[in-house]
């Protein structure tokens, strides 16, 4: 079951006209990240996540893979995202420390202010990223072997509210 409604000081999630809508509010000056995943995708290793997402505001949205949180609150995950600037990148967070794994870059396959399809597949240590049916990146990493898969939304520092509209989310296990 997907979280249907969340109302927190930093963000809200809800279903509107068939879209899973994440609204990240502008009350955090340094930006703010939101991740969300359905109950059935909490402990997956190999698989794929495919989303169709449209952005309104300053920030980015995409998919999250293999998210874990230890008993002492240390978070690890991979995430890949797109922005209306026609740029994308991928990052990993290991024990609360972020590092870029696919450098921020322009790609004409991204259609600003419209729905874009973002797909990440992972088998073992190998990852592939597609945007609108175009292979844009691949990498190898063994930092995080399993975890939750879902969506990722991030409002830029100093930006107004960011709203991500997901009209399709598909998560499959290999």
CSV table of N, CA and C in Angstrom, one decimal:
chain,number,residue,atom,x,y,z
A,1,UNK,N,0.8,-1.2,0.0
A,1,UNK,CA,0.0,0.0,0.0
A,1,UNK,C,0.9,1.2,0.0
A,2,UNK,N,0.6,2.2,-0.9
A,2,UNK,CA,1.3,3.4,-1.0
A,2,UNK,C,0.8,4.4,0.0
A,3,UNK,N,1.7,5.3,0.5
A,3,UNK,CA,1.2,6.3,1.4
A,3,UNK,C,0.3,7.3,0.6
A,4,UNK,N,-0.9,7.3,1.0
A,4,UNK,CA,-1.9,8.1,0.2
A,4,UNK,C,-1.9,9.6,0.6
A,5,UNK,N,-1.6,9.8,1.9
A,5,UNK,CA,-1.7,11.2,2.3
A,5,UNK,C,-0.7,11.4,3.5
A,6,UNK,N,0.2,12.4,3.3
A,6,UNK,CA,1.1,12.7,4.3
A,6,UNK,C,1.1,14.3,4.4
A,7,UNK,N,1.0,14.8,5.6
A,7,UNK,CA,1.0,16.2,5.8
A,7,UNK,C,2.0,16.5,6.9
A,8,UNK,N,3.1,17.1,6.5
A,8,UNK,CA,4.2,17.4,7.4
A,8,UNK,C,4.6,18.9,7.1
A,9,UNK,N,5.3,19.5,8.0
A,9,UNK,CA,5.7,20.9,7.8
A,9,UNK,C,6.5,21.1,6.5
A,10,UNK,N,7.3,20.1,6.1
A,10,UNK,CA,8.1,20.3,4.9
A,10,UNK,C,7.5,19.8,3.6
A,11,UNK,N,6.5,18.9,3.7
A,11,UNK,CA,5.9,18.4,2.4
A,11,UNK,C,4.6,17.7,2.7
A,12,UNK,N,3.9,17.5,1.6
A,12,UNK,CA,2.6,16.8,1.6
A,12,UNK,C,2.7,15.8,0.4
A,13,UNK,N,2.0,14.6,0.6
A,13,UNK,CA,1.7,13.7,-0.5
A,13,UNK,C,0.3,13.4,-0.5
A,14,UNK,N,-0.2,13.2,-1.7
A,14,UNK,CA,-1.7,12.9,-1.9
A,14,UNK,C,-1.9,12.4,-3.3
A,15,UNK,N,-3.1,11.8,-3.5
A,15,UNK,CA,-3.5,11.4,-4.8
A,15,UNK,C,-4.4,12.4,-5.4
A,16,UNK,N,-4.1,13.0,-6.5
A,16,UNK,CA,-4.9,14.0,-7.2
A,16,UNK,C,-5.1,13.6,-8.7
A,17,UNK,N,-6.3,13.4,-9.1
A,17,UNK,CA,-6.6,13.0,-10.5
A,17,UNK,C,-5.8,11.9,-11.0
A,18,UNK,N,-5.6,10.9,-10.1
A,18,UNK,CA,-4.8,9.7,-10.5
A,18,UNK,C,-3.3,9.8,-10.4
A,19,UNK,N,-2.8,11.0,-10.0
A,19,UNK,CA,-1.4,11.2,-9.9
A,19,UNK,C,-1.0,11.1,-8.4
A,20,UNK,N,0.2,10.5,-8.2
A,20,UNK,CA,0.8,10.6,-6.8
A,20,UNK,C,1.5,11.9,-6.8
A,21,UNK,N,1.1,12.8,-5.9
A,21,UNK,CA,1.6,14.2,-5.9
A,21,UNK,C,2.4,14.4,-4.7
A,22,UNK,N,3.7,14.9,-4.9
A,22,UNK,CA,4.5,15.2,-3.8
A,22,UNK,C,4.8,16.7,-3.9
A,23,UNK,N,4.4,17.5,-2.8
A,23,UNK,CA,4.5,18.9,-2.8
A,23,UNK,C,5.5,19.3,-1.7
A,24,UNK,N,6.7,19.7,-2.1
A,24,UNK,CA,7.8,20.1,-1.2
A,24,UNK,C,7.7,21.6,-0.9
A,25,UNK,N,7.4,22.0,0.3
A,25,UNK,CA,7.2,23.3,0.6
A,25,UNK,C,8.5,24.1,0.8
A,26,UNK,N,8.4,25.4,0.6
A,26,UNK,CA,9.5,26.3,0.7
A,26,UNK,C,9.9,26.8,2.0
A,27,UNK,N,9.7,26.0,3.1
A,27,UNK,CA,9.9,26.5,4.4
A,27,UNK,C,11.3,26.0,5.0
A,28,UNK,N,12.1,25.3,4.2
A,28,UNK,CA,13.4,24.9,4.6
A,28,UNK,C,14.4,25.6,3.7
A,29,UNK,N,15.2,26.6,4.2
A,29,UNK,CA,16.1,27.4,3.3
A,29,UNK,C,17.1,26.6,2.5
A,30,UNK,N,17.5,25.5,3.0
A,30,UNK,CA,18.6,24.7,2.4
A,30,UNK,C,18.1,23.6,1.4
A,31,UNK,N,16.8,23.7,1.1
A,31,UNK,CA,16.2,22.7,0.2
A,31,UNK,C,15.7,21.5,1.1
A,32,UNK,N,15.1,20.6,0.4
A,32,UNK,CA,14.5,19.5,1.2
A,32,UNK,C,14.3,18.3,0.3
A,33,UNK,N,14.6,17.1,0.7
A,33,UNK,CA,14.4,15.9,-0.1
A,33,UNK,C,13.3,15.0,0.5
A,34,UNK,N,12.5,14.4,-0.3
A,34,UNK,CA,11.4,13.5,0.1
A,34,UNK,C,11.6,12.2,-0.7
A,35,UNK,N,11.5,11.1,0.0
A,35,UNK,CA,11.5,9.8,-0.6
A,35,UNK,C,10.2,9.0,-0.1
A,36,UNK,N,9.7,8.2,-1.0
A,36,UNK,CA,8.4,7.5,-0.6
A,36,UNK,C,8.5,6.2,-1.4
A,37,UNK,N,8.0,5.1,-0.7
A,37,UNK,CA,7.9,3.8,-1.4
A,37,UNK,C,6.8,3.0,-0.9
A,38,UNK,N,6.2,2.1,-1.7
A,38,UNK,CA,5.1,1.3,-1.3
A,38,UNK,C,5.5,0.2,-0.4
A,39,UNK,N,4.6,-0.3,0.4
A,39,UNK,CA,4.9,-1.4,1.4
A,39,UNK,C,5.6,-2.6,0.7
A,40,UNK,N,5.2,-3.0,-0.4
A,40,UNK,CA,5.7,-4.2,-1.1
A,40,UNK,C,7.1,-4.0,-1.7
A,41,UNK,N,7.7,-2.9,-1.6
A,41,UNK,CA,9.0,-2.6,-2.2
A,41,UNK,C,10.0,-2.2,-1.2
A,42,UNK,N,9.9,-2.8,0.0
A,42,UNK,CA,10.8,-2.4,1.1
A,42,UNK,C,12.1,-3.1,1.2
A,43,UNK,N,12.2,-4.3,0.6
A,43,UNK,CA,13.5,-5.0,0.7
A,43,UNK,C,13.8,-5.8,-0.6
A,44,UNK,N,14.1,-5.0,-1.6
A,44,UNK,CA,14.4,-5.6,-2.9
A,44,UNK,C,15.9,-5.4,-3.3
A,45,UNK,N,16.5,-6.4,-4.0
A,45,UNK,CA,17.8,-6.3,-4.4
A,45,UNK,C,17.8,-5.9,-5.9
A,46,UNK,N,17.7,-6.9,-6.8
A,46,UNK,CA,17.7,-6.7,-8.2
A,46,UNK,C,16.3,-6.3,-8.7
A,47,UNK,N,16.2,-5.4,-9.6
A,47,UNK,CA,14.9,-5.0,-10.1
A,47,UNK,C,15.0,-3.8,-11.0
A,48,UNK,N,13.8,-3.1,-11.1
A,48,UNK,CA,13.8,-1.9,-11.9
A,48,UNK,C,12.7,-1.0,-11.3
A,49,UNK,N,12.8,0.3,-11.4
A,49,UNK,CA,11.8,1.3,-11.1
A,49,UNK,C,11.6,2.2,-12.3
A,50,UNK,N,10.3,2.3,-12.7
A,50,UNK,CA,10.0,3.1,-13.9
A,50,UNK,C,8.9,4.1,-13.4
A,51,UNK,N,9.1,5.4,-13.7
A,51,UNK,CA,8.1,6.4,-13.3
A,51,UNK,C,7.9,7.4,-14.5
A,52,UNK,N,6.7,7.9,-14.5
A,52,UNK,CA,6.4,9.1,-15.4
A,52,UNK,C,6.2,10.2,-14.5
A,53,UNK,N,7.0,11.3,-14.6
A,53,UNK,CA,6.9,12.4,-13.6
A,53,UNK,C,7.0,13.7,-14.4
A,54,UNK,N,6.2,14.7,-13.8
A,54,UNK,CA,6.2,16.1,-14.3
A,54,UNK,C,6.5,17.0,-13.1
A,55,UNK,N,7.3,18.0,-13.3
A,55,UNK,CA,7.7,18.9,-12.3
A,55,UNK,C,7.2,20.3,-12.5
A,56,UNK,N,6.8,20.9,-11.3
A,56,UNK,CA,6.4,22.3,-11.3
A,56,UNK,C,7.1,23.0,-10.2
A,57,UNK,N,8.1,23.8,-10.5
A,57,UNK,CA,8.9,24.5,-9.5
A,57,UNK,C,10.4,24.2,-9.6
A,58,UNK,N,11.1,24.7,-8.6
A,58,UNK,CA,12.6,24.5,-8.7
A,58,UNK,C,13.1,23.3,-7.9
A,59,UNK,N,13.5,22.3,-8.7
A,59,UNK,CA,14.0,21.1,-8.1
A,59,UNK,C,14.1,20.0,-9.0
A,60,UNK,N,14.1,18.8,-8.5
A,60,UNK,CA,14.2,17.6,-9.3
A,60,UNK,C,13.4,16.4,-8.8
A,61,UNK,N,13.1,15.4,-9.6
A,61,UNK,CA,12.4,14.2,-9.2
A,61,UNK,C,12.8,13.1,-10.0
A,62,UNK,N,12.6,11.9,-9.4
A,62,UNK,CA,13.0,10.6,-10.1
A,62,UNK,C,12.7,9.4,-9.3
A,63,UNK,N,13.7,8.5,-9.2
A,63,UNK,CA,13.5,7.3,-8.5
A,63,UNK,C,14.6,7.1,-7.4
A,64,UNK,N,14.2,6.2,-6.5
A,64,UNK,CA,15.1,5.9,-5.4
A,64,UNK,C,15.2,4.4,-5.3
A,65,UNK,N,16.4,3.9,-5.1
A,65,UNK,CA,16.6,2.4,-5.1
A,65,UNK,C,17.4,2.0,-3.8
A,66,UNK,N,17.1,0.9,-3.3
A,66,UNK,CA,17.8,0.2,-2.2
A,66,UNK,C,18.0,1.0,-1.0
A,67,UNK,N,17.0,1.7,-0.6
A,67,UNK,CA,17.1,2.6,0.6
A,67,UNK,C,17.0,1.7,1.9
A,68,UNK,N,18.0,2.0,2.8
A,68,UNK,CA,17.9,1.3,4.1
A,68,UNK,C,18.2,2.4,5.2
A,69,UNK,N,17.7,2.0,6.4
A,69,UNK,CA,18.0,2.9,7.6
A,69,UNK,C,18.3,2.0,8.7
A,70,UNK,N,19.5,2.2,9.3
A,70,UNK,CA,20.0,1.4,10.4
A,70,UNK,C,19.2,1.8,11.7
A,71,UNK,N,19.4,1.0,12.7
A,71,UNK,CA,18.7,1.2,14.0
A,71,UNK,C,19.2,2.6,14.6
A,72,UNK,N,20.4,3.0,14.3
A,72,UNK,CA,20.8,4.3,14.8
A,72,UNK,C,20.6,5.5,13.8
A,73,UNK,N,19.7,5.2,12.8
A,73,UNK,CA,19.3,6.3,12.0
A,73,UNK,C,20.2,6.6,10.8
A,74,UNK,N,21.2,5.8,10.5
A,74,UNK,CA,22.0,6.0,9.3
A,74,UNK,C,21.3,5.5,8.1
A,75,UNK,N,21.2,6.4,7.1
A,75,UNK,CA,20.5,6.1,5.8
A,75,UNK,C,21.5,5.9,4.7
A,76,UNK,N,21.1,4.9,3.9
A,76,UNK,CA,21.9,4.6,2.6
A,76,UNK,C,20.8,4.4,1.5
A,77,UNK,N,21.2,4.9,0.3
A,77,UNK,CA,20.3,4.7,-0.9
A,77,UNK,C,21.0,5.2,-2.1
A,78,UNK,N,20.4,4.8,-3.2
A,78,UNK,CA,20.8,5.4,-4.5
A,78,UNK,C,19.6,6.2,-5.0
A,79,UNK,N,19.8,7.3,-5.8
A,79,UNK,CA,18.7,8.0,-6.4
A,79,UNK,C,19.2,8.6,-7.7
A,80,UNK,N,18.3,8.7,-8.7
A,80,UNK,CA,18.5,9.3,-9.9
A,80,UNK,C,17.3,10.3,-10.2
A,81,UNK,N,17.6,11.5,-10.7
A,81,UNK,CA,16.6,12.5,-10.9
A,81,UNK,C,16.8,13.3,-12.1
A,82,UNK,N,15.7,14.0,-12.5
A,82,UNK,CA,15.7,14.9,-13.7
A,82,UNK,C,15.2,16.2,-13.2
A,83,UNK,N,15.5,17.3,-14.0
A,83,UNK,CA,15.0,18.6,-13.7
A,83,UNK,C,14.5,19.3,-15.0
A,84,UNK,N,13.7,20.3,-14.8
A,84,UNK,CA,13.2,21.1,-16.0
A,84,UNK,C,14.2,21.8,-16.7
A,85,UNK,N,15.5,21.9,-16.2
A,85,UNK,CA,16.6,22.4,-16.9
A,85,UNK,C,17.2,21.5,-17.9
A,86,UNK,N,16.5,20.3,-18.1
A,86,UNK,CA,17.0,19.2,-19.0
A,86,UNK,C,18.3,18.6,-18.5
A,87,UNK,N,18.4,18.6,-17.2
A,87,UNK,CA,19.6,18.0,-16.6
A,87,UNK,C,19.2,16.8,-15.7
A,88,UNK,N,20.1,15.9,-15.5
A,88,UNK,CA,19.9,14.7,-14.7
A,88,UNK,C,21.2,14.4,-14.0
A,89,UNK,N,21.1,13.6,-12.9
A,89,UNK,CA,22.3,13.1,-12.2
A,89,UNK,C,21.8,12.0,-11.3
A,90,UNK,N,22.8,11.2,-10.8
A,90,UNK,CA,22.5,10.1,-9.8
A,90,UNK,C,23.5,10.3,-8.7
A,91,UNK,N,23.0,9.9,-7.5
A,91,UNK,CA,23.7,10.0,-6.2
A,91,UNK,C,23.6,8.8,-5.4
A,92,UNK,N,24.5,8.6,-4.5
A,92,UNK,CA,24.3,7.5,-3.5
A,92,UNK,C,24.6,8.2,-2.1
A,93,UNK,N,23.9,7.7,-1.2
A,93,UNK,CA,24.0,8.1,0.2
A,93,UNK,C,24.4,6.8,1.0
A,94,UNK,N,25.5,6.8,1.6
A,94,UNK,CA,26.0,5.7,2.4
A,94,UNK,C,26.2,6.2,3.8
A,95,UNK,N,25.4,5.6,4.8
A,95,UNK,CA,25.5,6.1,6.2
A,95,UNK,C,25.5,7.6,6.3
A,96,UNK,N,24.5,8.2,5.7
A,96,UNK,CA,24.2,9.6,5.7
A,96,UNK,C,25.2,10.5,4.9
A,97,UNK,N,26.2,9.9,4.2
A,97,UNK,CA,27.2,10.6,3.4
A,97,UNK,C,26.8,10.5,2.0
A,98,UNK,N,26.6,11.7,1.3
A,98,UNK,CA,26.3,11.7,-0.1
A,98,UNK,C,27.5,11.8,-1.0
A,99,UNK,N,27.4,11.1,-2.2
A,99,UNK,CA,28.5,11.2,-3.2
A,99,UNK,C,27.8,11.1,-4.6
A,100,UNK,N,28.3,11.8,-5.5
A,100,UNK,CA,27.7,11.8,-6.9
A,100,UNK,C,28.2,10.6,-7.6
A,101,UNK,N,27.3,9.8,-8.3
A,101,UNK,CA,27.8,8.6,-9.0
A,101,UNK,C,27.6,8.8,-10.6
A,102,UNK,N,26.7,9.7,-11.0
A,102,UNK,CA,26.6,10.1,-12.3
A,102,UNK,C,26.5,11.6,-12.3
A,103,UNK,N,27.5,12.3,-12.9
A,103,UNK,CA,27.6,13.8,-12.8
A,103,UNK,C,26.4,14.4,-13.4
A,104,UNK,N,26.1,15.6,-12.9
A,104,UNK,CA,25.0,16.4,-13.4
A,104,UNK,C,25.3,16.7,-14.9
A,105,UNK,N,24.4,16.5,-15.8
A,105,UNK,CA,24.6,16.7,-17.2
A,105,UNK,C,23.3,17.0,-17.9
A,106,UNK,N,23.4,17.7,-19.1
A,106,UNK,CA,22.3,18.0,-19.9
A,106,UNK,C,22.0,16.8,-20.8
A,107,UNK,N,20.6,16.6,-21.1
A,107,UNK,CA,20.2,15.6,-22.1
A,107,UNK,C,18.9,16.1,-22.7
A,108,UNK,N,19.0,16.2,-24.0
A,108,UNK,CA,17.8,16.7,-24.8
A,108,UNK,C,16.6,15.8,-24.7
A,109,UNK,N,16.8,14.6,-24.2
A,109,UNK,CA,15.7,13.6,-24.1
A,109,UNK,C,14.7,14.1,-23.0
A,110,UNK,N,15.1,14.9,-22.1
A,110,UNK,CA,14.2,15.4,-21.0
A,110,UNK,C,13.4,16.6,-21.6
A,111,UNK,N,12.1,16.5,-21.4
A,111,UNK,CA,11.1,17.5,-21.9
A,111,UNK,C,10.7,18.3,-20.7
A,112,UNK,N,11.1,19.6,-20.7
A,112,UNK,CA,10.8,20.5,-19.6
A,112,UNK,C,9.3,20.6,-19.4
A,113,UNK,N,8.8,20.7,-18.2
A,113,UNK,CA,7.4,21.0,-17.9
A,113,UNK,C,6.4,20.1,-18.5
A,114,UNK,N,6.8,18.8,-18.7
A,114,UNK,CA,6.0,17.8,-19.2
A,114,UNK,C,6.3,16.5,-18.6
A,115,UNK,N,5.5,15.4,-18.8
A,115,UNK,CA,5.8,14.1,-18.2
A,115,UNK,C,7.0,13.5,-18.9
A,116,UNK,N,7.9,13.0,-18.1
A,116,UNK,CA,9.1,12.3,-18.6
A,116,UNK,C,9.1,10.9,-17.9
A,117,UNK,N,9.6,9.9,-18.7
A,117,UNK,CA,9.8,8.6,-18.1
A,117,UNK,C,11.2,8.4,-17.7
A,118,UNK,N,11.4,8.0,-16.4
A,118,UNK,CA,12.7,7.7,-15.8
A,118,UNK,C,12.7,6.3,-15.4
A,119,UNK,N,13.7,5.5,-15.9
A,119,UNK,CA,13.8,4.1,-15.5
A,119,UNK,C,15.2,3.8,-15.0
A,120,UNK,N,15.3,3.1,-13.9
A,120,UNK,CA,16.6,2.6,-13.4
A,120,UNK,C,16.4,1.1,-13.2
A,121,UNK,N,17.4,0.3,-13.8
A,121,UNK,CA,17.4,-1.1,-13.5
A,121,UNK,C,18.7,-1.5,-12.8
A,122,UNK,N,18.7,-2.4,-11.9
A,122,UNK,CA,19.8,-2.9,-11.2
A,122,UNK,C,19.9,-4.4,-11.1
A,123,UNK,N,21.0,-5.0,-11.4
A,123,UNK,CA,21.2,-6.4,-11.3
A,123,UNK,C,22.6,-6.5,-10.6
A,124,UNK,N,22.6,-7.0,-9.4
A,124,UNK,CA,23.9,-7.1,-8.6
A,124,UNK,C,24.5,-5.7,-8.5
A,125,UNK,N,25.7,-5.5,-9.0
A,125,UNK,CA,26.4,-4.2,-8.9
A,125,UNK,C,26.2,-3.3,-10.1
A,126,UNK,N,25.5,-3.8,-11.1
A,126,UNK,CA,25.3,-3.0,-12.4
A,126,UNK,C,24.0,-2.3,-12.4
A,127,UNK,N,24.1,-1.0,-12.8
A,127,UNK,CA,22.9,-0.1,-12.9
A,127,UNK,C,22.9,0.5,-14.3
A,128,UNK,N,21.6,0.7,-14.8
A,128,UNK,CA,21.4,1.4,-16.0
A,128,UNK,C,20.3,2.4,-15.8
A,129,UNK,N,20.4,3.6,-16.4
A,129,UNK,CA,19.4,4.7,-16.3
A,129,UNK,C,19.0,5.0,-17.7
A,130,UNK,N,17.7,5.1,-17.9
A,130,UNK,CA,17.0,5.5,-19.2
A,130,UNK,C,16.1,6.7,-18.9
A,131,UNK,N,16.1,7.6,-19.8
A,131,UNK,CA,15.2,8.8,-19.7
A,131,UNK,C,14.4,8.8,-21.1
A,132,UNK,N,13.1,8.7,-21.0
A,132,UNK,CA,12.3,8.7,-22.3
A,132,UNK,C,12.9,7.8,-23.3
A,133,UNK,N,13.2,6.6,-22.9
A,133,UNK,CA,13.6,5.5,-23.8
A,133,UNK,C,15.0,5.7,-24.4
A,134,UNK,N,15.8,6.6,-23.8
A,134,UNK,CA,17.2,6.8,-24.2
A,134,UNK,C,18.1,6.4,-23.1
A,135,UNK,N,19.0,5.5,-23.4
A,135,UNK,CA,20.0,5.1,-22.4
A,135,UNK,C,21.0,6.3,-22.2
A,136,UNK,N,21.0,6.8,-20.9
A,136,UNK,CA,21.8,8.0,-20.6
A,136,UNK,C,23.0,7.7,-19.7
A,137,UNK,N,22.9,6.6,-18.9
A,137,UNK,CA,24.0,6.4,-18.0
A,137,UNK,C,24.0,4.9,-17.5
A,138,UNK,N,25.2,4.5,-17.1
A,138,UNK,CA,25.3,3.2,-16.5
A,138,UNK,C,26.5,3.3,-15.6
A,139,UNK,N,26.5,2.4,-14.5
A,139,UNK,CA,27.6,2.5,-13.5
A,139,UNK,C,27.6,1.1,-12.8
A,140,UNK,N,28.7,0.9,-12.1
A,140,UNK,CA,28.9,-0.3,-11.3
A,140,UNK,C,29.2,0.2,-9.8
A,141,UNK,N,28.4,-0.3,-8.9
A,141,UNK,CA,28.7,0.0,-7.5
A,141,UNK,C,28.2,-1.1,-6.6
A,142,UNK,N,28.9,-1.4,-5.5
A,142,UNK,CA,28.5,-2.5,-4.6
A,142,UNK,C,28.2,-2.0,-3.2
A,143,UNK,N,28.0,-0.7,-3.0
A,143,UNK,CA,27.8,-0.1,-1.7
A,143,UNK,C,26.5,-0.6,-1.0
A,144,UNK,N,25.4,-0.7,-1.7
A,144,UNK,CA,24.1,-1.0,-1.1
A,144,UNK,C,23.5,-2.2,-1.8
A,145,UNK,N,23.4,-3.4,-1.2
A,145,UNK,CA,23.0,-4.5,-2.0
A,145,UNK,C,21.4,-4.7,-2.0
A,146,UNK,N,20.7,-4.1,-1.1
A,146,UNK,CA,19.3,-4.3,-1.0
A,146,UNK,C,18.6,-3.2,-0.3
A,147,UNK,N,17.3,-3.0,-0.4
A,147,UNK,CA,16.6,-2.0,0.3
A,147,UNK,C,15.3,-1.6,-0.4
A,148,UNK,N,14.7,-0.5,0.0
A,148,UNK,CA,13.4,-0.1,-0.6
A,148,UNK,C,13.6,0.7,-1.9
A,149,UNK,N,12.6,0.5,-2.8
A,149,UNK,CA,12.6,1.2,-4.1
A,149,UNK,C,11.3,2.1,-4.1
A,150,UNK,N,11.5,3.3,-4.7
A,150,UNK,CA,10.3,4.2,-4.8
A,150,UNK,C,10.7,5.5,-5.5
A,151,UNK,N,10.1,6.6,-5.1
A,151,UNK,CA,10.3,7.9,-5.7
A,151,UNK,C,11.1,8.8,-4.8
A,152,UNK,N,11.7,9.8,-5.5
A,152,UNK,CA,12.6,10.7,-4.8
A,152,UNK,C,12.3,12.1,-5.4
A,153,UNK,N,12.1,13.1,-4.5
A,153,UNK,CA,11.8,14.5,-4.9
A,153,UNK,C,12.7,15.4,-4.1
A,154,UNK,N,13.3,16.4,-4.7
A,154,UNK,CA,14.2,17.3,-4.0
A,154,UNK,C,13.9,18.7,-4.5
A,155,UNK,N,13.6,19.6,-3.5
A,155,UNK,CA,13.4,21.0,-3.8
A,155,UNK,C,14.8,21.7,-3.6
A,156,UNK,N,15.2,22.5,-4.6
A,156,UNK,CA,16.5,23.2,-4.5
A,156,UNK,C,16.5,24.3,-3.4
A,157,UNK,N,17.7,24.5,-2.9
A,157,UNK,CA,17.8,25.5,-1.8
A,157,UNK,C,17.4,26.9,-2.4
A,158,UNK,N,16.6,27.6,-1.6
A,158,UNK,CA,16.1,28.9,-2.0
A,158,UNK,C,15.0,28.9,-3.0
A,159,UNK,N,14.6,27.7,-3.5
A,159,UNK,CA,13.5,27.7,-4.5
A,159,UNK,C,12.1,27.8,-3.8
A,160,UNK,N,11.1,28.2,-4.6
A,160,UNK,CA,9.8,28.2,-4.1
A,160,UNK,C,9.3,26.7,-4.0
A,161,UNK,N,8.1,26.5,-3.7
A,161,UNK,CA,7.6,25.1,-3.6
A,161,UNK,C,7.9,24.3,-4.9
A,162,UNK,N,8.0,23.0,-4.7
A,162,UNK,CA,8.2,22.1,-5.8
A,162,UNK,C,7.1,21.1,-5.7
A,163,UNK,N,6.5,20.8,-6.9
A,163,UNK,CA,5.5,19.8,-6.9
A,163,UNK,C,5.8,18.8,-8.0
A,164,UNK,N,5.9,17.5,-7.6
A,164,UNK,CA,6.2,16.4,-8.6
A,164,UNK,C,4.9,15.6,-8.7
A,165,UNK,N,4.5,15.5,-10.0
A,165,UNK,CA,3.3,14.7,-10.3
A,165,UNK,C,3.7,13.4,-11.0
A,166,UNK,N,3.5,12.3,-10.3
A,166,UNK,CA,3.8,11.0,-10.8
A,166,UNK,C,2.5,10.3,-11.3
A,167,UNK,N,2.3,10.2,-12.6
A,167,UNK,CA,1.1,9.6,-13.1
A,167,UNK,C,1.3,8.1,-13.4
A,168,UNK,N,2.5,7.6,-13.2
A,168,UNK,CA,2.8,6.1,-13.3
A,168,UNK,C,4.0,5.8,-12.4
A,169,UNK,N,3.9,4.8,-11.7
A,169,UNK,CA,5.1,4.2,-10.9
A,169,UNK,C,5.0,2.7,-11.0
A,170,UNK,N,6.1,2.1,-11.5
A,170,UNK,CA,6.2,0.7,-11.6
A,170,UNK,C,7.5,0.2,-11.0
A,171,UNK,N,7.4,-0.7,-10.0
A,171,UNK,CA,8.6,-1.3,-9.4
A,171,UNK,C,8.5,-2.8,-9.5
A,172,UNK,N,9.5,-3.4,-10.1
A,172,UNK,CA,9.5,-4.8,-10.3
A,172,UNK,C,10.8,-5.4,-9.7
A,173,UNK,N,10.6,-6.6,-9.3
A,173,UNK,CA,11.7,-7.4,-8.7
A,173,UNK,C,12.2,-8.4,-9.7
A,174,UNK,N,13.5,-8.5,-9.9
A,174,UNK,CA,14.1,-9.5,-10.8
A,174,UNK,C,14.0,-10.9,-10.2
